[in-house]
Coordinates of C-alpha atoms in Angstrom, one line a residue:
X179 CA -60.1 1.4 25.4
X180 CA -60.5 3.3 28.6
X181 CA -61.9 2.0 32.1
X182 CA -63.2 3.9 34.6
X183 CA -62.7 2.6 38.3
X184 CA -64.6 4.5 41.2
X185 CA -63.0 4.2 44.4
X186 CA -64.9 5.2 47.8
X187 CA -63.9 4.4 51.3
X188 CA -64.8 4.4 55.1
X189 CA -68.8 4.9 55.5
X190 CA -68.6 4.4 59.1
X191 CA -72.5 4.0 59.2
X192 CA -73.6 3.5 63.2
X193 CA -76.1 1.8 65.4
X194 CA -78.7 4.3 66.2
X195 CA -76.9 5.4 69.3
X196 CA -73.8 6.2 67.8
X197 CA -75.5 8.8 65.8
X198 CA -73.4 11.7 65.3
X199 CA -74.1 15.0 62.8
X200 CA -70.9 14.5 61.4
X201 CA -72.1 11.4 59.6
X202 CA -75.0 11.3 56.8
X203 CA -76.8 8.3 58.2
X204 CA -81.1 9.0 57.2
X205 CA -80.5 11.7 54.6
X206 CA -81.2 9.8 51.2
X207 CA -80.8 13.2 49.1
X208 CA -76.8 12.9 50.0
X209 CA -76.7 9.6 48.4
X210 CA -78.7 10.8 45.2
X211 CA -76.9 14.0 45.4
X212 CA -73.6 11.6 44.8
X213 CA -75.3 9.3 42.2
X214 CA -76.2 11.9 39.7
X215 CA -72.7 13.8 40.2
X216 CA -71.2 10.6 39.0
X217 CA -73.6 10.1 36.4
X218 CA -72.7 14.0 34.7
X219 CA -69.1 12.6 35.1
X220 CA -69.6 9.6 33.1
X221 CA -69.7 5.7 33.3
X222 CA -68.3 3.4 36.2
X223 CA -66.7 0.1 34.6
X224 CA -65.7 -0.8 38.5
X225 CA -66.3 0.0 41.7
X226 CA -63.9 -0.8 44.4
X227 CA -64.5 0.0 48.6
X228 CA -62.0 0.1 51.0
X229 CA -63.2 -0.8 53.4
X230 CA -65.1 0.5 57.0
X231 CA -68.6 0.4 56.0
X232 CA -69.2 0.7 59.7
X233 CA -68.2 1.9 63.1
X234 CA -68.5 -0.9 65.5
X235 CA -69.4 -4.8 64.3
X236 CA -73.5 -3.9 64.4
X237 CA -75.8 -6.0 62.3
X238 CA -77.9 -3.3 62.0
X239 CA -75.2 -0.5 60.6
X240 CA -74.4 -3.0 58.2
X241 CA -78.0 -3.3 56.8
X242 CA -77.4 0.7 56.6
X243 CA -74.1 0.1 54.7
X244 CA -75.9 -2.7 52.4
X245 CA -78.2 -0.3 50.9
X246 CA -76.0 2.3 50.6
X247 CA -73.7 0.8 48.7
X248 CA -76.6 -1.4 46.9
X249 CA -78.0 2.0 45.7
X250 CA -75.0 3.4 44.2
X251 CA -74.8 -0.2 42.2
X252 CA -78.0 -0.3 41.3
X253 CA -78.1 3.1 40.2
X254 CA -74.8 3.6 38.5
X255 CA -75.7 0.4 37.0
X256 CA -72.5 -1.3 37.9
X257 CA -72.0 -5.3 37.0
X258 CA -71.8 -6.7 40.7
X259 CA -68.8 -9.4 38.9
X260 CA -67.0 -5.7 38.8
X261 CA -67.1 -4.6 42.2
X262 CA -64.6 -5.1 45.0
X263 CA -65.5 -4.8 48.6
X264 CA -63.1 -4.6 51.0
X265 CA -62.4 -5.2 55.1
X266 CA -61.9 -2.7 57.5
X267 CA -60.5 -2.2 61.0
X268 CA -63.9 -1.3 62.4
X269 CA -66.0 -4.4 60.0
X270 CA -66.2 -6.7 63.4
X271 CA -67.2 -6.6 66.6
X272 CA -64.3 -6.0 68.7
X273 CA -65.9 -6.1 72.2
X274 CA -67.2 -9.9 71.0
X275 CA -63.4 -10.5 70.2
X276 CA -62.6 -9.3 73.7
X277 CA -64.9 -10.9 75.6
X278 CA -63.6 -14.6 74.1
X279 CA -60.1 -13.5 75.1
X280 CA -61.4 -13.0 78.9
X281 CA -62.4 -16.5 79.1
X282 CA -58.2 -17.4 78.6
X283 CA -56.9 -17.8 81.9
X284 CA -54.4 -15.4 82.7
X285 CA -52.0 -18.1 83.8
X286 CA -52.6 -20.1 80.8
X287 CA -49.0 -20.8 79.2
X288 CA -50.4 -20.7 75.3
X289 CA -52.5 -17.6 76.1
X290 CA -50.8 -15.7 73.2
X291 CA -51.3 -18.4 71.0
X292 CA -54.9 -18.9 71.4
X293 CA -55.1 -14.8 71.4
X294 CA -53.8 -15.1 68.0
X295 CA -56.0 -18.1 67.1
X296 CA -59.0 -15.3 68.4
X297 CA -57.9 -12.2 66.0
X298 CA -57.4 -14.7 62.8
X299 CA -60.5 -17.1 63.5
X300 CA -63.8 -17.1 61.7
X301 CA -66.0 -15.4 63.6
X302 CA -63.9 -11.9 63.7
X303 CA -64.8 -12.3 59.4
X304 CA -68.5 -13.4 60.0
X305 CA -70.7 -10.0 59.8
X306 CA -68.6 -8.7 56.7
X307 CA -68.5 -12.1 54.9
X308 CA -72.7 -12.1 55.5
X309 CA -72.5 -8.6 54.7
X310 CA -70.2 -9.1 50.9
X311 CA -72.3 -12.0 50.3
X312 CA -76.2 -10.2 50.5
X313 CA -74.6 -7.5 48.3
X314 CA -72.5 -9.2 45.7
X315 CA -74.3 -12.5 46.1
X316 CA -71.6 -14.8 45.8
X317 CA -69.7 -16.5 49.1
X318 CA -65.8 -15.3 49.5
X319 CA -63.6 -16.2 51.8
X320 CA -62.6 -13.0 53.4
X321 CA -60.6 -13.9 55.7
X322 CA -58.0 -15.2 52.8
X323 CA -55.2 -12.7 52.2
X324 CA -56.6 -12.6 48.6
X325 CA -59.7 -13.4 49.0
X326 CA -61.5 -12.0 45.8
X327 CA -60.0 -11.5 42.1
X328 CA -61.1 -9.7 39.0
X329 CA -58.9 -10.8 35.6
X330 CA -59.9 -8.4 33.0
X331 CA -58.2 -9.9 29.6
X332 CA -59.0 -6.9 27.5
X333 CA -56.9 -4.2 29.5
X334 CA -54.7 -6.9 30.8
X335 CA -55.2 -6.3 34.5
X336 CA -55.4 -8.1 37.8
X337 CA -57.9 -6.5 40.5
X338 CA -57.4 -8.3 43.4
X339 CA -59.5 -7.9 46.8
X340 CA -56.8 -8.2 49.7
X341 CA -57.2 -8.7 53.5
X342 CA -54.8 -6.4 55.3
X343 CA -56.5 -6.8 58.8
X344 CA -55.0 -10.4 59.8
X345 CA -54.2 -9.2 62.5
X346 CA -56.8 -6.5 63.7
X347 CA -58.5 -6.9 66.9
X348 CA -60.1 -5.9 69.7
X349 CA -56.6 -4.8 71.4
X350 CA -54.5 -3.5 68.4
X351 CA -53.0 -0.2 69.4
X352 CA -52.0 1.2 66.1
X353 CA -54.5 -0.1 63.4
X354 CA -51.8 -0.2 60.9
X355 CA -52.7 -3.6 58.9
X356 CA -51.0 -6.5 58.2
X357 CA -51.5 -9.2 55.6
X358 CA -50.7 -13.1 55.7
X359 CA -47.4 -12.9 53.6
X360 CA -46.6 -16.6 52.6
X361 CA -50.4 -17.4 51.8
X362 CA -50.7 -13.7 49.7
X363 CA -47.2 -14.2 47.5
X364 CA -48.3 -17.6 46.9
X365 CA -52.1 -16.9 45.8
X366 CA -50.5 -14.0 43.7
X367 CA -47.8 -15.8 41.6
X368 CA -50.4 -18.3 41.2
X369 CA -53.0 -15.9 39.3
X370 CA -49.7 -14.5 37.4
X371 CA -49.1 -17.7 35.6
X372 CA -49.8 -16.5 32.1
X373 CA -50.3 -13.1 32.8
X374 CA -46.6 -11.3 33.8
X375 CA -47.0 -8.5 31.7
X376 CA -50.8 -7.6 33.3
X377 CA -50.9 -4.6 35.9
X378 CA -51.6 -5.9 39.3
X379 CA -53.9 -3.3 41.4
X380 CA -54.4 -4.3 44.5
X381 CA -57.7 -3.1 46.5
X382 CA -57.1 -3.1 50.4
X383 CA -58.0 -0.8 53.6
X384 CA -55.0 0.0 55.2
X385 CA -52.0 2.0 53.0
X386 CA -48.9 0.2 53.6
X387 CA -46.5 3.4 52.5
X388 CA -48.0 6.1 54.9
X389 CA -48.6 3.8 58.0
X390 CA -46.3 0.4 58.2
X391 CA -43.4 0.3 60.5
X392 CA -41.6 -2.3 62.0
X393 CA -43.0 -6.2 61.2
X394 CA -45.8 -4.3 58.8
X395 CA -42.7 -2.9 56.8
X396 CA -40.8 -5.9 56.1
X397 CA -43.5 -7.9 55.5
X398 CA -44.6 -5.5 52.3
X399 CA -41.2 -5.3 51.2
X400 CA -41.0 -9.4 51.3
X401 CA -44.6 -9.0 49.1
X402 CA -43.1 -5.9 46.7
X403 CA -39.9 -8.6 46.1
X404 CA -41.1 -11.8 46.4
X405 CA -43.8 -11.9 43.4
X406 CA -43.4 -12.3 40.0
X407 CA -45.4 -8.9 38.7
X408 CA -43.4 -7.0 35.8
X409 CA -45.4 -3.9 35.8
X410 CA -45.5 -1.5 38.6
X411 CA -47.9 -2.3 41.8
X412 CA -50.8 -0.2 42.1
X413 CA -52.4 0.0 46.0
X414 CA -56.1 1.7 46.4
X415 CA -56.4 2.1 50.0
X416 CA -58.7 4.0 52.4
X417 CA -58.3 4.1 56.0
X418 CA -56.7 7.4 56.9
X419 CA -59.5 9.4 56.0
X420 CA -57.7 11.8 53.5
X421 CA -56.8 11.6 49.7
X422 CA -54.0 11.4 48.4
X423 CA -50.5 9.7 46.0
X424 CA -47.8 8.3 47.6
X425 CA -45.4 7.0 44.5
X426 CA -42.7 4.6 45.4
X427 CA -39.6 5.3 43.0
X428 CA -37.6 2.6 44.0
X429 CA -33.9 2.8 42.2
X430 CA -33.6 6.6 42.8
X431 CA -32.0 6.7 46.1
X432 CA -28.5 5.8 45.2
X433 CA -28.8 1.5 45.7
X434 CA -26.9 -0.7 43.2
X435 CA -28.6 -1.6 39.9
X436 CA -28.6 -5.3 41.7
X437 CA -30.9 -3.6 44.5
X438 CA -33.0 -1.9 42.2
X439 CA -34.3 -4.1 39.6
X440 CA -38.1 -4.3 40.9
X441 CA -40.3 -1.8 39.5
X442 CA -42.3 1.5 41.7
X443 CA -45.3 1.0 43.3
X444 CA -48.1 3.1 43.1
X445 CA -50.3 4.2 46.0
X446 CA -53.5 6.0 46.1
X447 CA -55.9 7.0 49.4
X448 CA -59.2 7.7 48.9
X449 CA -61.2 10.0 51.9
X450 CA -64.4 9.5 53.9
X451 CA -67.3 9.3 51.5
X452 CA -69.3 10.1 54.4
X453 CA -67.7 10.8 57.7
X454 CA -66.3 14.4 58.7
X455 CA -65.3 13.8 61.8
X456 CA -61.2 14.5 59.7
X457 CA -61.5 15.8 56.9
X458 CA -64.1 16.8 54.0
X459 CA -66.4 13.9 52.4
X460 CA -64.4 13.0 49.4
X461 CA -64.1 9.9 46.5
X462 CA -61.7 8.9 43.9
X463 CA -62.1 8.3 40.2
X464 CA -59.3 6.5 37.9
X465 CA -59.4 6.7 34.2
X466 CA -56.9 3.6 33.1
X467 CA -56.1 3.3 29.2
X468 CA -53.1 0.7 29.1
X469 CA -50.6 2.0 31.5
X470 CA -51.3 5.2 31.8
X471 CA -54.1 6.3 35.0
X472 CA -55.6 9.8 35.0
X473 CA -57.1 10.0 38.5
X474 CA -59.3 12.6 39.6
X475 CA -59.9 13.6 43.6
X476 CA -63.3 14.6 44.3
X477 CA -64.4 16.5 47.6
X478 CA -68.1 17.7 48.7
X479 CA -67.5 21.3 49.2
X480 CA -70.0 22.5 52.3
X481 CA -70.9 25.5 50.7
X482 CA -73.7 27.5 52.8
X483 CA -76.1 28.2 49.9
X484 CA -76.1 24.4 49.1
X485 CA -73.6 21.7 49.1
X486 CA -71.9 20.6 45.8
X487 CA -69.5 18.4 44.8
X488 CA -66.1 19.6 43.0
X489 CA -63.1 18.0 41.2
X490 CA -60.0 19.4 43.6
X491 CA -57.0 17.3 41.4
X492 CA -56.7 15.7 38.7
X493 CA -52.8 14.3 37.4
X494 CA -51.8 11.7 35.3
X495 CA -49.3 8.6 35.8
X496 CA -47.6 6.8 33.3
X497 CA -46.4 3.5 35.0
X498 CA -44.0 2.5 32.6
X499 CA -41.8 5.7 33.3
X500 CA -43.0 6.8 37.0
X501 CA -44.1 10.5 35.3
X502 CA -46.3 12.4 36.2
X503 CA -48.4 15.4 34.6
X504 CA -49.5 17.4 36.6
X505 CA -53.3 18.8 35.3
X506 CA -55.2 19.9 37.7
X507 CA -54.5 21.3 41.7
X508 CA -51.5 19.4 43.3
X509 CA -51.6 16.4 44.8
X510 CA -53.2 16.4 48.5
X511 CA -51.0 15.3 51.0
X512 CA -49.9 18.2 52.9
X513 CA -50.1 19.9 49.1
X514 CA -47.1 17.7 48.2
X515 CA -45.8 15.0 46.0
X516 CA -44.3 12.4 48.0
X517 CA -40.9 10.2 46.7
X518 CA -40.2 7.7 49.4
X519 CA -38.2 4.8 49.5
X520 CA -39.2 0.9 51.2

């Protein structure tokens, strides 16, 4: 039996001065224009966001957000127990963060402790845990570095929510992610009891394969090595505002067999459902029938007679075998498979 998943990403709805053309914020017909498309493609099982329903940390672009996203549930008639929604970089207010690190005194001798204790405290999580909680009506812990999971028994896999802004703040130069290692490898081999041979997809903003370097790098490898998942890891990400695969072939790049006993990861990017200020407004859709996932890249074509939506790729992945079959377009990033090696 076949699942659908829909993946869509990085709204970025603003408070009424932020207003920019760029970004659908009052137009209602783009948001029917989207429902229906889906509909003529077929049913949603799942629905998974990635995080950045807003710009800044504003209550009221989250009330925006909220009925977006509420509309496409409603409409696509999507079981809310089936629907992860993930954290962003831009989900909290940043110049409230700032203004509590002001009040440290300069001199103070723990200052970077208690800056740490400001970008991993409860109130950075407070307008998106409020915000997860009107839509999906049930109270997560967000700030957890697995803070929501869906087991589905039928097609034996794990969907798992995941925090990758720990660390995120208010002064956070690159905006590349991080997630609480010890607490996530622990949480994860704890839902694995029973369940090793069940894929593990893992829903999180940031992608840890095009961005990570330095402490961001080995702490994914120390997640990739340190759990006890048999099947391949699949990442949906968002983020970077483009779509696209990035397949980890680990055991290709001349290690010994002892170095290359874990199995590839998987990574896919969804675009900007509704922000152009990068690239066009685009979605991901993944047909998954046991381990094989057909995924299809959708992008709003801004035609000048009227505006339509198009499928742009379309491949398939077996993750027992790392192939791939190549169907329809190649896959977008910079036009080109990429094989890389953590």
């Amino acid at each position: 039996m076949s699942i659908n998943i829909l993946h869509i990403s990085d709204l970025h709805f603003r408070a009424p001065s932020e207003h920019d053309k760029n970004i659908y914020y009052s137009d209602s017909n783009f948001c029917a224009e989207f429902v229906d498309y889906i509909k003529k493609i077929g049913k949603v099982d799942y629905l998974i966001f990635t995080g950045d329903a807003i710009n800044q940390g504003y209550v009221k672009a989250f009330k925006d957000a909220k009925l977006f996203l509420e509309k496409i549930i409603n409409e696509l008639k999507i079981d809310k127990k089936h629907v992860i929604l993930c954290m962003g970089n831009h989900d909290f207010d940043r110049h409230e963060l700032e203004l509590e690190a002001k009040e440290i005194p300069s001199t103070a001798t723990d200052k970077q402790e208690r800056l740490n204790n400001i970008h991993t405290s409860d109130n950075k999580y407070k307008y998106f845990k409020n915000f997860v909680s009107d839509i999906l009506g049930k109270k997560l812990n967000v700030k957890d570095a697995i803070y929501d999971c869906i087991i589905d028994d039928d097609n034996k896999f794990l969907l798992l929510g995941v925090n990758s802004c720990y660390l995120e703040s208010f002064d956070t130069p690159s905006h590349k992610g991080m997630i609480d290692k010890d607490q996530f490898i622990y949480k994860l081999n704890e839902l694995l009891n029973g369940k090793l041979d069940y894929s593990v997809f893992l829903a999180m903003h940031h992608n840890p394969a095009v961005e990570a370097s330095g402490d961001e790098v080995r702490t994914w490898k120390d997640i990739l090595n340190c759990n006890k998942a048999k099947n391949p890891i699949v990442v949906f990400s968002g983020h970077i505002h483009y779509i696209g695969t990035e397949i980890d072939v680990d055991g290709k790049d001349g290690k010994s067999e002892a170095e290359t006993t874990r199995r590839g990861t998987y990574y896919f990017s969804a675009g900007s459902l509704l922000n152009t200020e990068y690239k066009s407004r685009s979605f991901n859709l993944y047909e998954i029938e046991g381990k094989t996932i057909t995924y299809h890249f959708h992008t709003h074509i801004n035609s000048e007679e009227k505006p339509y939506w198009e499928e742009t790729n379309k491949n398939t992945i077996n993750l027992n075998d790392n192939e791939i079959n190549t169907i329809i377009g190649n896959t977008i990033n910079n036009n080109k498979l990429r094989f890389f090696f953590i």
